[in-house]
Structures are given as C-alpha cells and as structure tokens.
C-alpha cells in the first residue's frame, strides 16, 4: 500500500493520513501543547496546505517549509500494514529483560579507574540474581574515545582499556553459560577519523576508500557544502585545507559519516557483522541507524524544521531516501535467524517506527524512539520537572497504536540521558518511592524493558560542581559554545549540568565507599558514599533494587505480564490504571498508580484480587474500599487464584 503523492493542493487530512505526515503533525501539536483534534476535525482537516503556507509564512513556516515537508513525505510513501497479532510464539527478545552496561563505568578489575570486560565478568552473578536475560554492551571496540567508543577505529579489536578479544569471548561464554544473551552496540553510521578506511580515504583522493565517506567541495566563499549542523556543536562538516575538501560528520569532528550509497562499503560492514555473530553475540543495538541514508545532492536544511527538530538538516537524513532498502539488505545479508536488531532511531515518530519494525518487513525488531523522554516543549538541557502524566498519555497512545502491530522497547534511561528520578522529582525523600514506581511501570507494561545500569538502584543525577568534573564531548562543546555566545561560566555550567550525559556515566555504586575501582575513577563522582549502592540495597528489602528483582521474577512467573494484552482504564487526574490480560481474556493483573506528589483517592479492587507489590512496601488490601494512594504510590494486584504459582504471593505467605 502506498500513500498518494502530496502537493500544496493537498489537505491537512491527507497529511494526517500519511505516516510521516502524521508523525510530523503530532510532533508540532505536542510542541505547541495542542490536541490532535486540531488536525483531525473536519474543518481544519479540509484546509489546503497552500492556505497553511500563507498563514505560516510570517512565523517561518511558509512555502519553503511546506516544500521541505512535501519532499520528505513524497520520498516515503509506504503505509504501515493493518494491525495483526502474530500467530508465532514470542521470540526470546520479546520475553527478555535487557540490562545496558556502560563498560567504562561498570566495574574496573585492573585498578586503572576505567571499567573493563573482566570487571563485567566478575559481576555476572549480580545480573543473574537481578533476573536479567540479556545484556547490551555499549561499545568496547578499539577507539580513540573522542565520544567514549562511539568513534570506532577497529571493529574487530577490543579497546585495550577494556581488555582483549579473548576477554570478549570469555564474556560471551560466561553469559551463555548462565542462559543469558549478549548484544553489542553497532556503530555503523560513522567511524573514527582514525579508522584505516578514513585514513586511506584522506591520504589519497583516488583511494578505493574515498567513496566510503562523504567528501564534498565547499560552497563559494569557503563555506561548508551545506548548512547541516552537528549534534555536538558547529557545522556537520570538517574542512581539510590541504585538499580544500570537506568531510561530513553528524557527530564530533572525529566521527566521520560513512557513505551507505557505496556498495563495497556496505559489504565490508556486513562481513564485520557476520564476524561478530559467528563469535556468538546474539544481536546488536544499532546506533543512530535511521541516519545512514543521505540524499546524494545533500541539500540545505530548512531553518524552521531545524528549529523544530533542534538540528538543521535533519529532515534530509532522519528517514533518508534509501533507509528501508539499506536496512533490509543489512538484515538479509548480515544477520542470522534468531539474532535481534534493535535500532536507535532519534527523531522517529510512531508511524514511521511501524515501517521500521512491522514483522514481515525484514528491517528491525525493535526501535528506541525518544519522544517520551521530555515533556513536550522541553529539551534535555531545560531545567524543569518531567510530568509523569505525560508519560502515561504518551505510552497509552503509543502502546495502543504502535503496540497493535509492533513490539515496543520500554526504557527511560540510557548513557545519553540524565536519570529519570531526577527529572521527575529531585527531592531525596521521594527517591525510593519514585524509583520503585518507575520499576513497576516499566516491568508491567507490554514490551521489552531495557534497564540502564544504576537505574535498578534508584540512581540520581550527580551533583557535579565544575566543568572540570565533566568528560562528555557533547557537554564540553556545548559549554564552549555557550561561553562563545556571551554566557558567563556559571550560567553556562548550570545549563550544561541539567542535561549532561555524564549523569548517567558515573561509576556504578557497588558499596558505600564505591567498589568500582581502587584508583581514581575516570569520571569524578563527588557523591560517592551518599549514592545508592548494591551492598546497602541488597540488605534493605524495601530498596529500589529489591523492587526490580521482585518484579522481574514476577514477570517471569506469569505470561500475562509479557505477552498479555494491556487494557488501559479511564483517565483520572494524576492517576494511571491498567490491567494485563490472561490468554483467556480475563484480567490477570491490575496496576494502580499515583503519578504525582500529592495523595490521590482510588477504589481498591474487590474480592478476588490480592495486592502483591506496592511502591511503599505496605501490603494491606481492603477490597472495594475507597482508599488513598500516597505520593508516587503504585500498587500491583493479582487475581487471587493466580497467586499460588507466583513468586511474590509466595513470598508474602
Ligand atoms: O546517540 C545518538 C543521539 O542522537 C543522541 O542520543 C545524542 O547522544 C545526543 O543526545 C544528541 O543531542 C548515539 C549514542 O547513543 C551516543 O552515545 C553517541 O554519542 C551518538 O550516537 C554518536 O554515535
């Protein structure tokens, strides 16, 4: 099924009927705080784009913006298939709980202040006891570390700081021995500028490797080839004056974008992927995989779109013209059956996500999309309180629409984002309850949960005090930009501190005095000692860690929590209720949540239900009574008849 070609004579409803159009309109509505009713009511739905262009002109959204939009929509005319429940048994990655390890910060074994593979191996019992089924390892390949390993110099070698290939083989074997799986980070949108391919390409314009990258002459007057900007400050182009040529880098000036239009380059990547799969890895998380296809003409980006999406030029490559084709080829040529492909796809909305992951399309199994990570109208660097009722509204819609035909990935944290608890409510007295509430939500919704290291302890943002405390290239570049644009050092640091990725990258807290390293850690963590740690959390049955352990075990003990349908209750201010259904379509679990810091009234489920978990740890249940949910309180009820076979109920009796 294909969408019709759109023109300026098309109407708003035609845009809404187009997957990327709907994603774009949803994004604009969300940013503007408007409901979808603005688009799907008959009056506005009938407006022609030409009229909107006239109205939007004074605001920067005139004809040029609409041309850019139409260009984008007409490049992608596939329509998602109608929802269909797959008849096949769930794949391993649909029943798994994943755990992301940031190797640099997990466990140091050799006293150099940097985490490593032997360190990870020494902590596998911890992960097994937590109940995780699969580990996602952030990059451990050889790298000059301009972006902490996301700049790969050699895909087939391990960064000596982390260990050796033999250590990697050992890790894979140890995980498999425990019945756990391993996925690696696959960074194939770009390589390090120190990768031999780039070195060869740069040394000789006639080199066969020249076309592995995106080299272009500049514009007249010494400007870069186009106005695209890098995610990490400045233009997306690096100038090589000796040859007066520019090379594209969407990330740092040492992360050079690969040219996916060049078949020999793709072949080399596929061979590398197969090499790793043969070593025993069970799949990959594919870094910024939706950015791999760029239109060969590399046109300038539209400024209005750039402002809206934060980065000029992004409309040309976040769903580039050959993306689906490349993904299908990658999947077919490099991946083996039973392995998983999880795309990191920043900027992608719900409808396009379906086109990337619907079963049968042969592209990806799951995607990480990011629209739920900030309350609309905010970016990561804004100092604001994240509203959990937005998460409720977003996920209700996402899991209903996307979840009807695709398998969601559930996450709040990763190595690129501040800690979720700090975003919602940084007051220490709420840390534990909120940490347990987030666990309850993530482990009872449909989809595959991804827990980021430290999240299971209820880790919060680090109180860094000075720019010298930070290591992340994004933060350092941003700080320099802020100073250059006239901000004072204090103000610049305060802004960077809000969103810095280093909040997520501080060493894992194993014991009260750290336990990560015997040396000075590569990233200072001023709060060591005051931070939640594994040893104390294990000793305290009401800790966040125990909530994760209990809920993971519960999830494993009953299929309704993995493959059961979800039914959302009617919306009530500040609250969220949903049930997970059994195979016989009766409700097996009921979840009642207070998403706010004020008490909320609710009605307890009647007889036939038993409370099995609460964020407060208090397990009284007065069937059918009007009760109070304390701030950030969450309660999980199970049908009494199910309790006999379930871990948590057993624990209570
Ligand atoms: O991140 C891609 C990405 O777009 C963002 O999450 C990015 O880190 C930042 O938030 C942009 O404002 C992936 C990796 O997860 C990240 O660690 C890498 O730095 C990046 O790709 C480049 O490889």
XYZ file of C-alpha atoms and ligand atoms in Angstrom:
676
model
C 0.000 0.000 0.000
C 1.322 3.426 -0.943
C 0.277 6.900 0.092
C -0.772 9.283 -2.711
C 1.668 11.974 -3.838
C 1.069 15.170 -1.909
C 1.203 18.726 -3.256
C 0.380 22.195 -1.971
C -3.200 21.485 -3.041
C -3.400 18.535 -0.644
C -5.353 18.975 2.554
C -4.409 18.688 6.191
C -6.263 15.365 6.402
C -4.098 13.975 3.580
C -1.015 14.817 5.626
C -2.602 13.154 8.651
C -3.237 10.026 6.591
C 0.447 9.846 5.643
C 2.683 8.096 8.225
C 5.462 10.668 8.244
C 2.909 13.462 7.913
C 1.114 12.208 10.984
C 4.387 11.943 12.879
C 5.357 15.493 11.885
C 1.908 16.888 12.752
C 1.925 15.046 16.091
C 5.313 16.490 16.913
C 4.207 20.023 16.071
C 0.977 19.633 18.060
C 2.862 18.205 21.023
C 5.384 21.021 20.983
C 2.571 23.547 20.783
C 0.616 21.834 23.578
C -2.371 21.240 21.274
C -4.584 18.179 20.996
C -4.848 16.120 17.792
C -8.369 17.439 17.460
C -6.765 20.442 15.740
C -5.863 18.234 12.842
C -8.495 15.542 12.715
C -11.578 17.740 12.916
C -13.370 18.231 9.578
C -12.813 21.985 9.400
C -9.050 22.092 9.834
C -8.754 18.725 8.091
C -10.145 20.321 4.934
C -7.621 23.173 4.868
C -5.226 23.101 1.949
C -1.500 23.201 2.565
C -1.291 26.258 0.324
C -3.515 28.109 2.798
C -1.429 26.951 5.745
C 1.732 28.098 3.972
C 0.181 31.572 3.625
C -0.805 31.632 7.297
C 2.512 30.161 8.482
C 4.679 32.448 6.362
C 5.078 35.174 8.986
C 6.175 32.507 11.508
C 8.822 30.955 9.259
C 6.584 28.077 8.209
C 5.833 29.368 4.704
C 6.188 27.863 1.240
C 9.759 26.729 1.816
C 8.773 24.801 4.910
C 5.919 23.127 3.074
C 8.175 22.268 0.146
C 10.575 20.621 2.591
C 7.705 18.758 4.229
C 6.268 17.575 0.918
C 9.709 16.478 -0.256
C 10.022 14.364 2.859
C 6.546 12.866 2.640
C 6.788 12.070 -1.045
C 10.057 10.207 -0.510
C 8.346 7.770 1.844
C 5.042 6.545 0.552
C 4.872 3.120 2.197
C 1.897 2.708 4.512
C 2.070 0.547 7.637
C 0.109 -2.697 7.450
C -3.122 -3.129 9.406
C -2.591 -4.416 12.944
C -2.337 -8.180 13.201
C -1.453 -10.291 16.187
C 1.346 -12.642 15.166
C 0.449 -16.306 15.431
C 4.031 -17.279 16.195
C 5.403 -17.950 19.670
C 7.208 -14.968 21.193
C 10.868 -14.551 20.242
C 13.466 -14.665 23.013
C 13.925 -10.894 22.915
C 10.204 -10.349 23.473
C 10.256 -12.224 26.758
C 13.640 -10.917 27.873
C 14.557 -8.171 30.315
C 17.608 -6.332 28.964
C 20.248 -4.561 31.000
C 22.514 -1.937 29.449
C 26.108 -1.858 30.621
C 28.262 1.193 30.059
C 31.579 -0.681 30.255
C 33.709 2.296 31.189
C 31.713 2.737 34.397
C 30.562 -0.712 35.453
C 33.482 -2.454 37.160
C 37.222 -1.872 37.000
C 39.292 -5.027 37.513
C 42.830 -3.788 36.967
C 42.928 -0.608 39.008
C 43.217 1.964 36.214
C 39.992 3.790 37.035
C 38.271 2.506 33.883
C 35.750 -0.335 33.845
C 36.639 -3.380 31.750
C 35.479 -6.766 30.452
C 36.981 -8.871 33.267
C 35.199 -6.481 35.640
C 31.893 -7.174 33.919
C 32.523 -10.929 34.057
C 33.112 -10.651 37.801
C 29.637 -9.103 38.199
C 27.586 -11.545 36.158
C 26.209 -13.221 39.272
C 24.762 -9.879 40.287
C 22.992 -9.559 36.928
C 21.768 -13.108 37.073
C 20.329 -12.592 40.543
C 18.689 -9.402 39.371
C 16.988 -11.614 36.791
C 18.097 -10.017 33.545
C 18.098 -12.193 30.450
C 20.256 -10.175 28.108
C 22.988 -7.579 28.301
C 23.512 -4.710 25.890
C 27.100 -3.593 25.972
C 27.912 -0.034 24.920
C 30.907 -0.016 22.528
C 34.067 -1.831 23.597
C 35.817 -1.687 20.216
C 39.196 -0.104 19.676
C 38.652 3.647 19.697
C 40.464 6.903 20.382
C 37.494 7.707 22.665
C 36.554 11.066 21.270
C 32.959 10.031 22.029
C 33.692 7.239 24.514
C 33.868 4.440 22.000
C 31.105 5.605 19.654
C 34.020 6.517 17.384
C 35.362 3.147 16.265
C 38.898 2.757 14.934
C 38.842 -1.013 14.515
C 35.604 -3.008 14.510
C 37.428 -6.267 15.069
C 39.553 -5.289 18.055
C 38.780 -4.523 21.687
C 39.874 -1.256 23.230
C 42.911 -2.300 25.358
C 41.474 -0.318 28.292
C 38.606 -2.824 28.317
C 40.617 -5.986 27.668
C 41.192 -8.327 24.744
C 39.243 -10.348 22.231
C 39.851 -13.333 24.477
C 38.105 -11.449 27.305
C 35.215 -10.770 24.965
C 34.953 -14.443 24.029
C 35.091 -15.259 27.718
C 32.268 -12.815 28.474
C 30.086 -14.294 25.721
C 30.764 -17.816 27.007
C 30.086 -16.866 30.641
C 26.806 -15.209 29.721
C 25.667 -18.130 27.584
C 26.654 -20.495 30.363
C 24.149 -18.655 32.556
C 21.451 -18.767 29.909
C 21.887 -15.060 29.255
C 22.469 -13.331 25.938
C 24.675 -10.515 24.736
C 24.048 -7.765 22.246
C 26.733 -5.337 21.172
C 26.486 -1.746 20.072
C 26.859 -1.482 16.320
C 28.036 1.979 15.316
C 27.873 1.967 11.536
C 26.600 5.419 10.659
C 30.156 6.649 11.169
C 33.664 5.547 12.093
C 36.502 7.296 13.834
C 38.642 9.503 11.608
C 41.435 7.198 12.797
C 39.821 4.156 11.182
C 42.148 2.811 8.443
C 39.393 3.337 5.851
C 39.223 7.026 6.613
C 42.973 7.338 6.835
C 43.320 5.774 3.385
C 40.479 7.876 2.004
C 42.083 11.051 3.243
C 45.611 10.215 2.191
C 44.682 9.697 -1.451
C 41.641 11.109 -3.250
C 41.975 8.231 -5.743
C 41.884 5.615 -2.973
C 39.138 2.983 -3.237
C 38.190 4.077 0.274
C 37.431 7.656 -0.743
C 33.824 6.704 -1.512
C 33.440 5.017 1.852
C 32.865 8.514 3.277
C 31.114 11.694 2.250
C 33.631 14.150 0.830
C 32.400 17.280 -0.926
C 33.798 20.613 -2.128
C 32.656 23.662 -0.145
C 30.321 26.394 -1.300
C 31.741 29.529 -2.865
C 33.435 31.767 -0.312
C 34.825 28.929 1.801
C 31.534 27.815 3.395
C 30.798 24.134 4.056
C 28.875 22.152 1.387
C 25.543 22.701 3.159
C 24.049 24.186 6.322
C 23.657 20.941 8.273
C 24.790 21.130 11.857
C 26.473 18.541 14.013
C 24.737 17.106 17.084
C 27.796 18.089 19.020
C 28.053 21.787 18.018
C 29.116 23.601 14.862
C 28.701 22.552 11.251
C 28.401 18.890 10.265
C 31.494 19.281 8.092
C 35.204 19.152 8.715
C 37.500 21.055 6.385
C 40.739 19.531 5.120
C 42.602 22.584 3.814
C 45.380 20.659 2.018
C 42.796 19.310 -0.412
C 40.260 22.076 0.154
C 37.643 19.402 0.688
C 35.037 18.817 3.387
C 34.029 15.532 5.034
C 30.678 15.019 6.720
C 30.353 14.308 10.425
C 26.913 14.441 12.055
C 28.561 13.895 15.454
C 32.058 15.006 16.554
C 34.704 16.133 14.080
C 36.341 12.744 14.653
C 33.202 10.713 13.798
C 33.105 10.591 10.022
C 29.838 9.591 8.339
C 30.010 6.530 6.133
C 28.619 6.628 2.614
C 25.912 3.971 2.537
C 25.298 4.575 -1.155
C 28.608 2.834 -1.830
C 28.092 -0.937 -2.104
C 31.677 -2.053 -1.300
C 31.486 -0.140 1.994
C 28.263 -1.897 2.885
C 29.788 -5.268 2.024
C 32.683 -4.621 4.387
C 30.268 -3.748 7.180
C 28.190 -6.873 6.602
C 31.273 -9.029 6.752
C 32.189 -7.435 10.072
C 28.679 -8.002 11.464
C 28.809 -11.676 10.441
C 32.235 -11.971 12.064
C 30.766 -10.880 15.404
C 27.703 -13.064 15.089
C 29.971 -16.020 14.424
C 31.773 -15.188 17.652
C 28.474 -15.785 19.403
C 26.847 -12.399 20.009
C 23.075 -12.571 19.908
C 22.344 -9.330 18.129
C 23.017 -5.625 18.057
C 21.737 -2.262 19.158
C 22.254 -0.204 16.022
C 23.470 3.290 16.817
C 21.584 6.148 15.054
C 20.677 3.634 12.374
C 17.951 5.822 10.894
C 20.606 8.383 9.863
C 22.503 6.142 7.429
C 20.874 7.230 4.168
C 21.568 10.755 2.940
C 20.196 12.191 -0.320
C 23.216 12.389 -2.678
C 22.557 16.073 -3.501
C 22.871 16.941 0.227
C 20.501 19.933 0.014
C 20.428 22.643 2.680
C 18.117 22.000 5.606
C 15.028 24.125 6.209
C 15.563 26.526 9.105
C 12.061 26.134 10.539
C 12.346 22.337 10.578
C 15.840 22.725 12.024
C 14.472 24.822 14.897
C 11.596 22.445 15.492
C 13.749 19.327 15.489
C 16.721 21.109 17.105
C 19.193 20.346 14.303
C 19.312 21.979 10.863
C 19.366 19.453 8.025
C 17.833 16.584 9.960
C 14.778 16.256 7.692
C 17.116 15.063 4.934
C 18.587 12.109 6.785
C 16.494 11.049 9.794
C 14.421 8.988 7.383
C 16.696 9.167 4.346
C 15.601 8.056 0.867
C 17.197 4.582 0.899
C 16.775 3.803 4.586
C 14.339 0.898 4.224
C 16.353 -0.589 1.376
C 19.600 -0.424 3.352
C 18.032 -1.922 6.455
C 16.565 -4.818 4.514
C 19.870 -5.532 2.871
C 21.739 -5.301 6.172
C 19.273 -7.635 7.788
C 19.255 -10.151 4.982
C 22.972 -10.157 4.279
C 24.493 -9.812 7.714
C 22.083 -11.047 10.388
C 21.377 -14.699 11.060
C 17.983 -16.065 12.160
C 17.350 -15.796 15.883
C 19.539 -12.737 16.360
C 17.999 -9.419 17.269
C 18.321 -5.997 15.609
C 17.316 -3.050 17.774
C 17.553 0.336 16.141
C 18.338 3.532 17.950
C 16.203 5.933 15.931
C 16.237 9.508 17.252
C 13.563 11.790 15.795
C 11.422 8.929 14.507
C 7.723 9.085 15.405
C 5.187 6.330 15.970
C 4.025 5.787 12.389
C 7.467 5.644 10.873
C 8.582 3.365 13.698
C 5.987 0.889 12.428
C 7.544 0.972 8.989
C 10.878 0.082 10.554
C 9.657 -2.759 12.747
C 6.470 -4.348 11.477
C 7.011 -8.097 11.263
C 7.498 -9.204 7.696
C 9.183 -6.002 6.534
C 12.609 -7.515 7.165
C 14.107 -4.407 8.755
C 14.403 -4.117 12.551
C 12.882 -5.980 15.508
C 12.506 -3.045 17.857
C 13.375 0.649 17.938
C 14.283 3.131 20.611
C 12.301 6.284 19.926
C 12.712 9.278 22.187
C 9.554 11.364 22.164
C 8.633 10.236 25.672
C 11.869 11.371 27.296
C 10.982 15.051 27.691
C 7.656 16.684 28.469
C 6.564 18.480 25.250
C 8.101 21.886 24.731
C 11.265 20.948 26.615
C 14.677 19.676 25.665
C 17.191 17.744 27.733
C 19.001 20.927 28.732
C 15.910 22.673 30.169
C 15.642 22.778 33.927
C 12.072 21.608 34.517
C 10.114 18.857 36.233
C 9.156 15.965 33.980
C 5.429 15.273 34.258
C 4.652 11.560 34.595
C 1.098 12.117 33.409
C 2.656 12.950 30.047
C 4.405 9.576 30.134
C 1.017 7.988 30.835
C -0.666 9.770 27.924
C 2.209 9.137 25.566
C 2.586 5.454 26.372
C -1.140 4.817 26.389
C -1.312 6.071 22.824
C 1.994 4.507 21.726
C 1.338 1.070 23.151
C -2.164 1.038 21.698
C -1.255 2.247 18.221
C 2.314 1.052 17.691
C 1.847 -1.919 20.024
C -1.020 -3.301 17.926
C 1.381 -4.415 15.211
C 4.922 -3.994 16.602
C 6.879 -4.866 19.704
C 7.750 -1.864 21.906
C 11.076 -1.273 23.646
C 10.458 0.197 27.103
C 13.076 2.490 28.607
C 13.568 5.765 30.449
C 17.315 5.843 30.800
C 20.473 5.161 28.851
C 24.011 6.504 28.667
C 22.818 9.660 26.866
C 20.273 10.903 29.366
C 20.091 12.222 32.902
C 18.500 9.965 35.497
C 14.716 9.714 35.311
C 14.121 10.114 39.048
C 15.975 13.452 38.985
C 13.919 14.626 36.034
C 10.608 13.822 37.723
C 11.300 14.881 41.276
C 14.785 15.512 42.613
C 13.698 15.700 46.282
C 15.618 12.970 48.129
C 12.616 11.957 50.231
C 10.864 10.751 47.069
C 13.810 8.895 45.533
C 12.961 5.433 46.767
C 9.223 5.517 46.067
C 9.731 7.068 42.673
C 12.442 4.556 41.793
C 10.091 1.720 42.732
C 7.210 3.325 40.836
C 9.308 3.561 37.671
C 10.235 -0.114 38.091
C 6.582 -1.058 38.485
C 5.572 0.792 35.330
C 8.426 -0.496 33.210
C 8.024 -4.108 34.262
C 4.252 -4.348 33.922
C 3.656 -2.700 30.547
C 3.790 -4.683 27.320
C 7.121 -4.603 25.511
C 10.736 -5.392 26.265
C 12.177 -3.497 29.243
C 15.699 -2.064 28.991
C 17.188 -1.205 32.375
C 20.193 1.083 32.342
C 22.946 0.333 34.858
C 22.277 2.051 38.173
C 18.594 2.577 37.370
C 17.861 -0.539 39.418
C 19.465 1.178 42.413
C 17.391 4.323 42.011
C 20.453 6.298 40.906
C 20.026 10.059 40.637
C 21.936 12.825 38.870
C 25.433 13.597 40.076
C 25.999 16.947 41.846
C 28.974 17.921 39.663
C 30.286 21.302 40.746
C 32.580 22.391 37.970
C 33.043 21.966 34.228
C 36.350 20.287 35.056
C 34.281 17.425 36.564
C 32.716 16.635 33.181
C 34.177 14.435 30.456
C 31.499 14.149 27.807
C 32.370 15.753 24.484
C 28.801 16.957 23.999
C 28.883 18.801 27.343
C 32.321 20.291 26.759
C 31.441 21.506 23.269
C 28.168 22.923 24.465
C 29.865 24.733 27.313
C 32.386 26.262 24.891
C 29.527 27.352 22.602
C 27.682 28.979 25.496
C 30.796 30.897 26.546
C 31.397 31.950 22.948
C 27.846 33.268 22.697
C 28.351 35.513 25.710
C 27.150 33.433 28.678
C 29.180 33.593 31.855
C 30.922 30.437 33.110
C 28.441 29.898 35.956
C 25.411 30.230 33.768
C 26.971 28.049 31.061
C 27.863 25.332 33.554
C 24.400 25.450 35.130
C 22.813 24.830 31.750
C 25.172 22.027 30.797
C 24.723 20.427 34.218
C 20.995 19.977 33.655
C 21.355 17.760 30.595
C 24.869 16.385 30.684
C 25.176 12.758 29.643
C 27.771 12.323 32.386
C 24.927 11.990 34.938
C 24.356 8.537 33.521
C 28.020 7.707 33.185
C 29.241 7.938 36.783
C 30.696 4.714 38.157
C 28.288 2.033 39.300
C 27.856 2.118 43.080
C 28.719 -1.323 44.447
C 29.465 -0.490 48.078
C 29.146 2.545 50.333
C 32.691 3.602 49.515
C 32.350 2.931 45.790
C 33.613 -0.526 44.948
C 34.020 0.377 41.282
C 37.787 0.891 41.320
C 40.765 1.058 43.639
C 42.067 4.030 41.630
C 40.655 7.457 40.845
C 37.642 6.825 38.584
C 37.861 8.212 35.032
C 34.796 10.352 35.781
C 34.666 12.029 39.176
C 31.620 11.204 41.233
C 31.539 13.663 44.118
C 28.581 11.952 45.742
C 30.225 8.537 46.236
C 29.217 7.477 49.710
C 25.878 9.288 49.559
C 24.699 7.380 46.482
C 22.588 4.243 46.492
C 24.795 1.191 46.158
C 24.327 -2.520 45.632
C 25.505 -3.742 49.034
C 23.177 -1.488 51.046
C 20.304 -2.074 48.633
C 20.597 -5.833 48.932
C 20.444 -5.553 52.698
C 17.263 -3.465 52.585
C 14.120 -5.332 51.428
C 12.353 -2.060 50.644
C 15.095 -0.797 48.315
C 14.616 0.072 44.679
C 16.858 -2.865 43.812
C 14.533 -5.304 45.556
C 11.622 -3.867 43.617
C 13.416 -4.625 40.340
C 14.358 -8.124 41.472
C 10.861 -8.945 42.685
C 9.091 -7.505 39.681
C 11.403 -9.193 37.180
C 10.788 -12.502 38.949
C 7.053 -11.860 38.940
C 7.131 -11.037 35.242
C 8.836 -14.306 34.572
C 6.319 -16.233 36.656
C 3.260 -15.292 34.635
C 2.938 -14.856 30.837
C 0.227 -12.197 31.164
C 2.986 -9.724 32.052
C 4.944 -10.430 28.902
C 2.517 -11.419 26.178
C -0.823 -10.491 27.736
C -2.869 -7.710 26.222
C -2.978 -4.394 28.094
C -6.243 -2.578 28.747
C -5.985 0.991 29.976
C -8.521 2.341 32.433
C -10.313 5.679 32.037
C -8.084 8.692 32.613
C -8.213 10.203 36.104
C -6.224 13.240 37.223
C -2.727 12.220 38.318
C -3.514 8.525 38.260
C -2.955 5.652 35.882
C -4.708 2.323 35.883
C -4.267 -0.600 33.535
C -4.776 -4.322 33.548
C -2.863 -7.102 31.844
C -4.986 -9.847 30.401
C -4.604 -13.575 30.573
C -4.769 -15.750 27.457
C -8.453 -16.422 28.231
C -9.058 -12.632 28.078
C -9.731 -12.174 31.765
C -7.776 -9.612 33.732
C -4.813 -11.228 35.482
C -3.060 -8.155 36.923
C -4.255 -4.706 37.810
C -1.926 -1.766 38.293
C -2.962 1.412 40.151
C -0.529 4.302 40.094
C -0.294 7.778 41.571
C 1.922 9.716 39.187
C 2.124 12.859 41.294
C 3.465 14.118 44.606
C 0.002 14.633 46.091
C -2.224 11.914 47.597
C -4.969 10.618 45.283
C -8.165 8.760 46.056
C -8.874 5.457 44.340
C -11.078 2.426 44.727
C -9.345 -0.786 45.662
C -10.169 -3.841 43.541
C -12.895 -6.028 45.011
C -12.707 -9.585 46.295
C -10.806 -11.980 44.050
C -7.777 -9.723 43.903
C -4.708 -9.757 46.069
C -2.144 -7.000 46.402
C 1.296 -8.389 45.556
C 3.541 -5.356 45.314
C 3.407 -1.714 46.346
C 5.980 1.006 45.992
C 5.630 1.800 49.683
C 6.150 -1.839 50.617
C 2.942 -1.811 52.656
C 0.697 -4.705 51.570
C -2.733 -4.209 53.134
C -5.769 -4.509 50.906
C -9.317 -3.553 51.803
C -11.376 -4.983 48.881
C -13.644 -2.456 47.195
C -12.804 0.333 49.668
C -12.165 3.971 48.798
C -8.507 4.353 49.709
C -5.638 6.747 49.271
C -2.651 6.396 47.020
C 0.198 8.241 48.705
C 2.539 10.404 46.555
C 4.108 8.262 43.793
C 2.431 5.213 45.241
C 1.901 2.284 42.939
C 0.060 -0.935 43.662
C 0.033 -4.199 41.769
C -2.850 -6.602 42.281
C -3.098 -10.151 41.004
C -6.115 -12.422 40.737
C -6.112 -14.467 43.903
C -6.340 -17.773 42.030
C -3.083 -16.952 40.193
C -1.212 -16.334 43.383
C -0.402 -19.918 44.228
C 2.124 -20.150 41.406
C 3.628 -16.754 41.753
C 6.843 -15.738 43.328
C 5.653 -12.566 45.056
C 2.490 -14.046 46.507
C 4.508 -16.974 47.760
C 6.869 -14.546 49.398
C 4.006 -12.917 51.291
C 2.518 -16.116 52.666
O 23.216 8.802 20.211
C 22.508 9.460 19.239
C 21.751 10.706 19.567
O 21.190 11.308 18.686
C 21.649 11.278 20.875
O 21.114 10.483 21.828
C 22.891 12.014 21.224
O 23.668 11.345 22.162
C 22.576 13.354 21.791
O 21.601 13.212 22.711
C 22.240 14.330 20.702
O 21.809 15.517 21.261
C 24.064 7.769 19.846
C 24.792 7.245 21.057
O 23.870 6.697 21.934
C 25.608 8.345 21.646
O 26.230 7.978 22.834
C 26.629 8.753 20.615
O 27.325 9.876 21.089
C 25.992 9.092 19.285
O 25.023 8.148 18.874
C 27.040 9.085 18.207
O 27.500 7.803 17.980
